[in-house]
GROMACS .gro file of C-alpha atoms in nm:
model
  369
    1MET     CA    1   3.528  -0.849  11.787
    2VAL     CA    2   3.366  -1.164  11.651
    3ARG     CA    3   3.691  -1.356  11.704
    4LYS     CA    4   3.722  -1.214  12.054
    5GLY     CA    5   3.364  -1.315  12.132
    6ILE     CA    6   3.431  -1.673  12.019
    7LEU     CA    7   3.755  -1.706  12.216
    8LEU     CA    8   3.626  -1.541  12.534
    9GLY     CA    9   3.315  -1.759  12.506
   10PHE     CA   10   3.529  -2.053  12.616
   11ALA     CA   11   3.532  -1.891  12.964
   12PRO     CA   12   3.156  -1.934  13.034
   13GLY     CA   13   3.185  -2.257  12.835
   14SER     CA   14   3.422  -2.383  13.104
   15ALA     CA   15   3.258  -2.224  13.410
   16ILE     CA   16   2.891  -2.273  13.314
   17GLY     CA   17   2.874  -2.524  13.029
   18VAL     CA   18   3.112  -2.766  13.202
   19GLY     CA   19   3.133  -2.647  13.563
   20ARG     CA   20   2.762  -2.596  13.623
   21PHE     CA   21   2.572  -2.805  13.371
   22GLY     CA   22   2.813  -3.093  13.424
   23TYR     CA   23   2.656  -3.171  13.761
   24GLY     CA   24   2.332  -3.283  13.600
   25LEU     CA   25   2.527  -3.526  13.383
   26VAL     CA   26   2.727  -3.674  13.672
   27LEU     CA   27   2.437  -3.676  13.918
   28PRO     CA   28   2.303  -4.027  13.834
   29LEU     CA   29   2.647  -4.177  13.898
   30MET     CA   30   2.685  -3.986  14.227
   31GLN     CA   31   2.345  -4.105  14.343
   32SER     CA   32   2.413  -4.470  14.265
   33GLU     CA   33   2.773  -4.486  14.387
   34LEU     CA   34   2.743  -4.262  14.693
   35GLY     CA   35   2.388  -4.362  14.781
   36LEU     CA   36   2.268  -4.001  14.781
   37SER     CA   37   1.902  -3.942  14.856
   38LEU     CA   38   1.705  -3.708  14.634
   39SER     CA   39   1.725  -3.438  14.900
   40GLN     CA   40   2.104  -3.478  14.931
   41ALA     CA   41   2.143  -3.461  14.554
   42GLY     CA   42   1.918  -3.156  14.540
   43LEU     CA   43   2.117  -2.985  14.815
   44VAL     CA   44   2.436  -3.018  14.608
   45GLY     CA   45   2.257  -2.848  14.317
   46SER     CA   46   2.118  -2.580  14.548
   47ALA     CA   47   2.466  -2.511  14.687
   48ASN     CA   48   2.584  -2.436  14.335
   49THR     CA   49   2.287  -2.215  14.243
   50GLY     CA   50   2.311  -2.037  14.579
   51GLY     CA   51   2.678  -1.971  14.517
   52TYR     CA   52   2.593  -1.840  14.171
   53LEU     CA   53   2.343  -1.593  14.319
   54LEU     CA   54   2.596  -1.480  14.579
   55GLY     CA   55   2.863  -1.436  14.313
   56ALA     CA   56   2.629  -1.232  14.095
   57LEU     CA   57   2.545  -1.000  14.383
   58LEU     CA   58   2.912  -0.951  14.472
   59SER     CA   59   3.051  -0.948  14.118
   60HIS     CA   60   3.067  -0.576  14.048
   61ARG     CA   61   3.214  -0.490  14.387
   62VAL     CA   62   3.477  -0.767  14.379
   63LEU     CA   63   3.579  -0.727  14.016
   64ALA     CA   64   3.597  -0.349  14.041
   65VAL     CA   65   3.851  -0.386  14.322
   66VAL     CA   66   4.077  -0.653  14.171
   67GLY     CA   67   4.026  -0.553  13.806
   68TYR     CA   68   3.782  -0.721  13.572
   69ARG     CA   69   4.031  -0.899  13.351
   70ARG     CA   70   4.244  -1.022  13.641
   71GLY     CA   71   3.935  -1.127  13.838
   72VAL     CA   72   3.768  -1.310  13.550
   73TYR     CA   73   4.073  -1.520  13.463
   74ALA     CA   74   4.161  -1.591  13.827
   75SER     CA   75   3.804  -1.705  13.890
   76LEU     CA   76   3.809  -1.913  13.571
   77PHE     CA   77   4.111  -2.120  13.675
   78LEU     CA   78   4.005  -2.142  14.040
   79GLN     CA   79   3.669  -2.292  13.941
   80VAL     CA   80   3.858  -2.551  13.736
   81LEU     CA   81   4.040  -2.647  14.057
   82THR     CA   82   3.705  -2.707  14.231
   83LEU     CA   83   3.615  -2.955  13.956
   84LEU     CA   84   3.950  -3.133  13.977
   85ALA     CA   85   3.919  -3.149  14.358
   86LEU     CA   86   3.605  -3.361  14.316
   87TRP     CA   87   3.824  -3.612  14.132
   88LEU     CA   88   3.977  -3.692  14.474
   89GLY     CA   89   3.640  -3.817  14.603
   90PRO     CA   90   3.601  -3.586  14.905
   91PRO     CA   91   3.335  -3.634  15.177
   92TYR     CA   92   2.982  -3.510  15.113
   93ALA     CA   93   3.028  -3.191  15.318
   94VAL     CA   94   3.333  -3.099  15.110
   95VAL     CA   95   3.141  -3.171  14.790
   96LEU     CA   96   2.879  -2.919  14.905
   97ALA     CA   97   3.147  -2.659  14.979
   98LEU     CA   98   3.321  -2.711  14.645
   99ARG     CA   99   2.997  -2.675  14.450
  100LEU     CA  100   2.912  -2.357  14.645
  101VAL     CA  101   3.252  -2.206  14.564
  102GLN     CA  102   3.224  -2.310  14.199
  103GLY     CA  103   2.891  -2.128  14.179
  104VAL     CA  104   3.041  -1.806  14.316
  105LEU     CA  105   3.339  -1.824  14.079
  106GLY     CA  106   3.120  -1.917  13.781
  107ALA     CA  107   2.911  -1.604  13.832
  108LEU     CA  108   3.224  -1.387  13.845
  109VAL     CA  109   3.341  -1.540  13.516
  110PHE     CA  110   3.006  -1.500  13.342
  111VAL     CA  111   2.932  -1.143  13.459
  112GLY     CA  112   3.289  -1.019  13.430
  113GLY     CA  113   3.348  -1.166  13.085
  114ALA     CA  114   3.032  -1.009  12.949
  115ALA     CA  115   3.126  -0.673  13.102
  116LEU     CA  116   3.474  -0.691  12.947
  117LEU     CA  117   3.331  -0.771  12.605
  118LEU     CA  118   3.074  -0.490  12.626
  119ALA     CA  119   3.344  -0.244  12.729
  120SER     CA  120   3.555  -0.359  12.434
  121GLY     CA  121   3.285  -0.258  12.185
  122ALA     CA  122   3.119  -0.592  12.108
  123ASN     CA  123   2.802  -0.591  11.898
  124ALA     CA  124   2.512  -0.833  11.943
  125THR     CA  125   2.669  -1.101  11.724
  126ALA     CA  126   2.991  -1.102  11.927
  127MET     CA  127   2.794  -1.108  12.253
  128GLY     CA  128   2.584  -1.397  12.122
  129LEU     CA  129   2.899  -1.589  12.034
  130TYR     CA  130   3.031  -1.526  12.384
  131PHE     CA  131   2.717  -1.660  12.549
  132GLY     CA  132   2.707  -1.944  12.295
  133GLY     CA  133   3.030  -2.074  12.443
  134MET     CA  134   2.813  -2.236  12.710
  135GLY     CA  135   2.670  -2.454  12.435
  136VAL     CA  136   3.021  -2.566  12.341
  137GLY     CA  137   3.082  -2.671  12.701
  138LEU     CA  138   2.752  -2.858  12.716
  139ILE     CA  139   2.825  -3.048  12.394
  140LEU     CA  140   3.179  -3.142  12.495
  141SER     CA  141   3.066  -3.254  12.841
  142THR     CA  142   2.788  -3.468  12.699
  143GLY     CA  143   3.023  -3.627  12.447
  144ALA     CA  144   3.311  -3.684  12.687
  145LEU     CA  145   3.140  -3.830  12.994
  146PRO     CA  146   3.061  -4.172  12.839
  147LEU     CA  147   3.441  -4.220  12.835
  148ALA     CA  148   3.457  -4.195  13.215
  149VAL     CA  149   3.413  -4.475  13.467
  150GLY     CA  150   3.256  -4.370  13.797
  151TRP     CA  151   3.163  -4.033  13.941
  152ARG     CA  152   3.518  -3.940  14.047
  153THR     CA  153   3.663  -4.006  13.702
  154SER     CA  154   3.375  -3.809  13.552
  155TRP     CA  155   3.465  -3.501  13.753
  156GLY     CA  156   3.831  -3.546  13.665
  157LEU     CA  157   3.739  -3.556  13.297
  158LEU     CA  158   3.520  -3.248  13.334
  159GLY     CA  159   3.800  -3.068  13.519
  160CYS     CA  160   4.050  -3.141  13.241
  161LEU     CA  161   3.796  -3.032  12.982
  162GLY     CA  162   3.729  -2.713  13.176
  163LEU     CA  163   4.103  -2.647  13.196
  164LEU     CA  164   4.149  -2.683  12.821
  165MET     CA  165   3.862  -2.443  12.756
  166ALA     CA  166   4.005  -2.195  13.006
  167LEU     CA  167   4.340  -2.202  12.826
  168VAL     CA  168   4.165  -2.118  12.498
  169ALA     CA  169   3.982  -1.829  12.669
  170VAL     CA  170   4.316  -1.681  12.780
  171THR     CA  171   4.399  -1.605  12.415
  172ALA     CA  172   4.121  -1.343  12.416
  173ALA     CA  173   4.283  -1.144  12.698
  174PRO     CA  174   4.502  -0.909  12.488
  175GLY     CA  175   4.299  -0.609  12.383
  176LEU     CA  176   4.010  -0.655  12.629
  177ARG     CA  177   3.927  -0.320  12.784
  178GLU     CA  178   3.833  -0.270  13.147
  179PRO     CA  179   3.475  -0.142  13.203
  180GLU     CA  180   3.455   0.231  13.264
  181PRO     CA  181   3.428   0.333  13.630
  182ARG     CA  182   3.085   0.424  13.753
  183ARG     CA  183   3.021   0.798  13.783
  184VAL     CA  184   2.797   0.936  14.056
  185GLU     CA  185   2.629   1.181  13.819
  186GLU     CA  186   2.532   0.894  13.587
  187SER     CA  187   2.387   0.665  13.855
  188GLY     CA  188   2.017   0.594  13.896
  189GLY     CA  189   1.950   0.471  13.543
  190LEU     CA  190   1.913   0.111  13.657
  191ALA     CA  191   1.594   0.194  13.849
  192GLY     CA  192   1.413   0.248  13.521
  193LEU     CA  193   1.507  -0.102  13.407
  194ALA     CA  194   1.346  -0.274  13.707
  195PRO     CA  195   1.061  -0.424  13.496
  196THR     CA  196   1.323  -0.572  13.264
  197LEU     CA  197   1.493  -0.741  13.558
  198VAL     CA  198   1.158  -0.896  13.657
  199VAL     CA  199   1.123  -1.023  13.299
  200TYR     CA  200   1.469  -1.171  13.329
  201GLY     CA  201   1.382  -1.340  13.658
  202LEU     CA  202   1.070  -1.498  13.507
  203TYR     CA  203   1.278  -1.611  13.211
  204GLY     CA  204   1.527  -1.771  13.449
  205ALA     CA  205   1.249  -1.956  13.633
  206GLY     CA  206   1.087  -2.083  13.313
  207TYR     CA  207   1.411  -2.175  13.141
  208ILE     CA  208   1.538  -2.384  13.431
  209GLY     CA  209   1.197  -2.546  13.474
  210TYR     CA  210   1.221  -2.675  13.117
  211MET     CA  211   1.585  -2.783  13.159
  212THR     CA  212   1.503  -2.964  13.485
  213PHE     CA  213   1.201  -3.167  13.374
  214VAL     CA  214   1.246  -3.206  13.000
  215THR     CA  215   1.454  -3.522  13.027
  216SER     CA  216   1.184  -3.694  13.233
  217GLY     CA  217   0.932  -3.651  12.954
  218LEU     CA  218   1.147  -3.750  12.657
  219ALA     CA  219   1.083  -4.050  12.435
  220VAL     CA  220   1.423  -4.012  12.260
  221PRO     CA  221   1.781  -4.075  12.385
  222LEU     CA  222   1.909  -3.808  12.622
  223ALA     CA  223   2.259  -3.751  12.483
  224PRO     CA  224   2.152  -3.657  12.127
  225PHE     CA  225   1.885  -3.428  12.270
  226TRP     CA  226   2.138  -3.236  12.482
  227ILE     CA  227   2.383  -3.219  12.194
  228VAL     CA  228   2.115  -3.070  11.966
  229LEU     CA  229   2.029  -2.818  12.239
  230GLY     CA  230   2.398  -2.733  12.276
  231VAL     CA  231   2.437  -2.686  11.900
  232GLY     CA  232   2.143  -2.446  11.911
  233ALA     CA  233   2.313  -2.250  12.189
  234MET     CA  234   2.631  -2.228  11.982
  235LEU     CA  235   2.428  -2.068  11.702
  236THR     CA  236   2.301  -1.782  11.921
  237GLY     CA  237   2.528  -1.520  11.766
  238PRO     CA  238   2.471  -1.606  11.398
  239ALA     CA  239   2.098  -1.661  11.452
  240TRP     CA  240   2.013  -1.349  11.651
  241GLY     CA  241   2.302  -1.103  11.618
  242ARG     CA  242   2.176  -0.909  11.314
  243VAL     CA  243   1.815  -0.934  11.431
  244ILE     CA  244   1.904  -0.778  11.766
  245ASP     CA  245   2.114  -0.505  11.606
  246ARG     CA  246   1.824  -0.422  11.374
  247LEU     CA  247   1.531  -0.440  11.620
  248GLY     CA  248   1.714  -0.312  11.924
  249GLY     CA  249   1.724  -0.474  12.265
  250ALA     CA  250   1.360  -0.438  12.368
  251GLY     CA  251   1.203  -0.543  12.038
  252SER     CA  252   1.430  -0.843  11.998
  253LEU     CA  253   1.377  -0.943  12.361
  254ARG     CA  254   1.005  -0.982  12.292
  255LEU     CA  255   1.061  -1.180  11.975
  256ILE     CA  256   1.316  -1.416  12.129
  257LEU     CA  257   1.100  -1.476  12.436
  258PHE     CA  258   0.813  -1.570  12.205
  259VAL     CA  259   1.030  -1.825  12.021
  260LEU     CA  260   1.157  -1.959  12.354
  261PHE     CA  261   0.804  -1.994  12.490
  262ALA     CA  262   0.686  -2.171  12.173
  263SER     CA  263   0.983  -2.409  12.179
  264SER     CA  264   0.909  -2.509  12.539
  265LEU     CA  265   0.549  -2.616  12.481
  266ALA     CA  266   0.481  -2.978  12.573
  267PRO     CA  267   0.297  -3.065  12.247
  268LEU     CA  268   0.598  -2.956  12.038
  269LEU     CA  269   0.837  -3.143  12.268
  270LYS     CA  270   0.628  -3.458  12.235
  271ALA     CA  271   0.580  -3.436  11.857
  272VAL     CA  272   0.927  -3.319  11.746
  273PRO     CA  273   1.163  -3.325  12.047
  274TYR     CA  274   1.477  -3.236  11.851
  275ALA     CA  275   1.306  -2.929  11.702
  276SER     CA  276   1.213  -2.823  12.055
  277ALA     CA  277   1.575  -2.873  12.164
  278LEU     CA  278   1.720  -2.677  11.872
  279LEU     CA  279   1.479  -2.381  11.902
  280PHE     CA  280   1.518  -2.372  12.280
  281GLY     CA  281   1.896  -2.386  12.251
  282VAL     CA  282   1.907  -2.105  11.995
  283SER     CA  283   1.673  -1.884  12.198
  284PHE     CA  284   1.758  -1.922  12.565
  285LEU     CA  285   2.092  -1.747  12.527
  286GLY     CA  286   1.941  -1.502  12.277
  287VAL     CA  287   1.744  -1.355  12.567
  288ILE     CA  288   2.068  -1.272  12.747
  289THR     CA  289   2.214  -1.122  12.429
  290ALA     CA  290   1.911  -0.896  12.381
  291LEU     CA  291   1.930  -0.785  12.743
  292THR     CA  292   2.296  -0.684  12.719
  293THR     CA  293   2.205  -0.485  12.406
  294MET     CA  294   1.941  -0.302  12.610
  295PHE     CA  295   2.206  -0.212  12.865
  296ARG     CA  296   2.431  -0.075  12.592
  297GLU     CA  297   2.143   0.126  12.442
  298ARG     CA  298   1.993   0.266  12.760
  299LEU     CA  299   2.267   0.301  13.018
  300PRO     CA  300   2.590   0.500  13.039
  301ALA     CA  301   2.900   0.286  12.996
  302GLY     CA  302   2.988   0.315  13.365
  303GLU     CA  303   2.667   0.132  13.458
  304TRP     CA  304   2.705  -0.165  13.221
  305ALA     CA  305   2.910  -0.384  13.454
  306ARG     CA  306   2.678  -0.325  13.751
  307ALA     CA  307   2.376  -0.394  13.530
  308MET     CA  308   2.525  -0.730  13.431
  309GLY     CA  309   2.569  -0.824  13.796
  310LEU     CA  310   2.217  -0.723  13.899
  311SER     CA  311   2.054  -0.890  13.601
  312THR     CA  312   2.246  -1.211  13.668
  313ALA     CA  313   2.127  -1.198  14.029
  314ALA     CA  314   1.766  -1.159  13.907
  315PHE     CA  315   1.817  -1.454  13.675
  316ALA     CA  316   1.972  -1.663  13.953
  317THR     CA  317   1.678  -1.586  14.182
  318GLY     CA  318   1.434  -1.704  13.916
  319GLN     CA  319   1.650  -2.007  13.852
  320ALA     CA  320   1.640  -2.098  14.221
  321LEU     CA  321   1.258  -2.079  14.230
  322GLY     CA  322   1.178  -2.228  13.889
  323PRO     CA  323   1.227  -2.602  13.961
  324THR     CA  324   1.025  -2.576  14.282
  325LEU     CA  325   0.733  -2.399  14.114
  326SER     CA  326   0.733  -2.637  13.819
  327GLY     CA  327   0.771  -2.939  14.045
  328MET     CA  328   0.479  -2.828  14.264
  329ALA     CA  329   0.263  -2.791  13.954
  330GLY     CA  330   0.364  -3.140  13.847
  331ASP     CA  331   0.271  -3.287  14.186
  332MET     CA  332  -0.066  -3.110  14.190
  333PHE     CA  333  -0.182  -3.138  13.831
  334GLY     CA  334  -0.047  -3.446  13.660
  335GLY     CA  335   0.323  -3.517  13.664
  336VAL     CA  336   0.596  -3.414  13.424
  337SER     CA  337   0.361  -3.270  13.162
  338ALA     CA  338   0.213  -3.029  13.415
  339ALA     CA  339   0.562  -2.931  13.533
  340LEU     CA  340   0.660  -2.846  13.175
  341TRP     CA  341   0.339  -2.646  13.125
  342MET     CA  342   0.425  -2.448  13.438
  343ALA     CA  343   0.769  -2.373  13.295
  344SER     CA  344   0.606  -2.253  12.973
  345GLY     CA  345   0.366  -2.042  13.180
  346LEU     CA  346   0.654  -1.866  13.353
  347LEU     CA  347   0.812  -1.791  13.016
  348ALA     CA  348   0.475  -1.662  12.891
  349ALA     CA  349   0.452  -1.431  13.193
  350GLY     CA  350   0.796  -1.290  13.117
  351MET     CA  351   0.704  -1.245  12.753
  352ALA     CA  352   0.382  -1.061  12.844
  353LEU     CA  353   0.564  -0.829  13.084
  354ALA     CA  354   0.821  -0.753  12.813
  355PHE     CA  355   0.542  -0.587  12.615
  356VAL     CA  356   0.500  -0.327  12.889
  357PRO     CA  357   0.709  -0.021  12.790
  358LEU     CA  358   1.045  -0.086  12.949
  359GLY     CA  359   1.183   0.229  13.098
  360GLY     CA  360   1.534   0.359  13.127
  361PRO     CA  361   1.731   0.661  13.015
  362GLY     CA  362   1.743   0.541  12.654
  363PRO     CA  363   1.464   0.553  12.394
  364ASP     CA  364   1.134   0.397  12.492
  365ALA     CA  365   1.119   0.025  12.418
  366THR     CA  366   0.823   0.068  12.191
  367GLN     CA  367   1.031   0.283  11.960
  368THR     CA  368   1.293   0.014  11.910
  369SER     CA  369   1.058  -0.264  11.813
   0.00000   0.00000   0.00000
């Protein structure tokens, strides 16, 4: 399963690491060459995050109809086409539409791939390696883009990179099991995990607040910082897999959120920025790994796929609100530093809520920590 987690991890690596995170890397070129205002640039980002939220909400229904494996791989290659289409230099309205569609497809890849891996018997280490594939995409994108000239060529390079990663992910297809169908008599268990979804939403808001404003407060080169963060993300499985299997989902969720909160603090970022990047990279995907372990522990197998979709929607909602909340704090209380403190505050709120006993049909969270 470890090998399968690594190979399938190239799917979110392509759809999220390249397809989503790549926009932030190309954005300065698009602004300068297309003359985009800040609001126009922000709208392109919002189109993608809005599409991601829509895809998360629809994921279980769509993938259950077409089949998870078929739907994941179709979405994976279709989102590559949206990246390659930007290579043609379409009008602004078409750029918005393409980024919206990429967000929808990226969510289907992320949710569906995780559900397939869970259904195939993956442990926390394999799940961490799957999520860590996003770090691979981030590193490759950061390293490759300096080779491009202009925003169109940049998207073409990202599209080719996404295609290569998608082809690697295909090798994981044999042996992946479809998630079990949901049974009416087993439904209702997700209601008990509502507090956990709120924790996940707060995590999404705090995580994206850090990712949005961290580069504005750095005194070191950007590319090495992002590469160190990506390396940390790649290490999610080896770093947290055994810890999560030993502590259980709830106990490890608290621990990882604490490390994530500590790594986001402005004083650490200012004093040792690469340590902040490495710890943040290792931990931000560890949260997702711990959450999927909670689903496996507390829910019947037929509910796992739906739980992944709902949790991703909660995360996407937090991710949509996080930059606004952090940005407002920055405007009101002192610039980038205040924005980063707000991001840390959101992570602290999620961490505090995680210490409330998290319900569900499985053992009480306090017994697993």
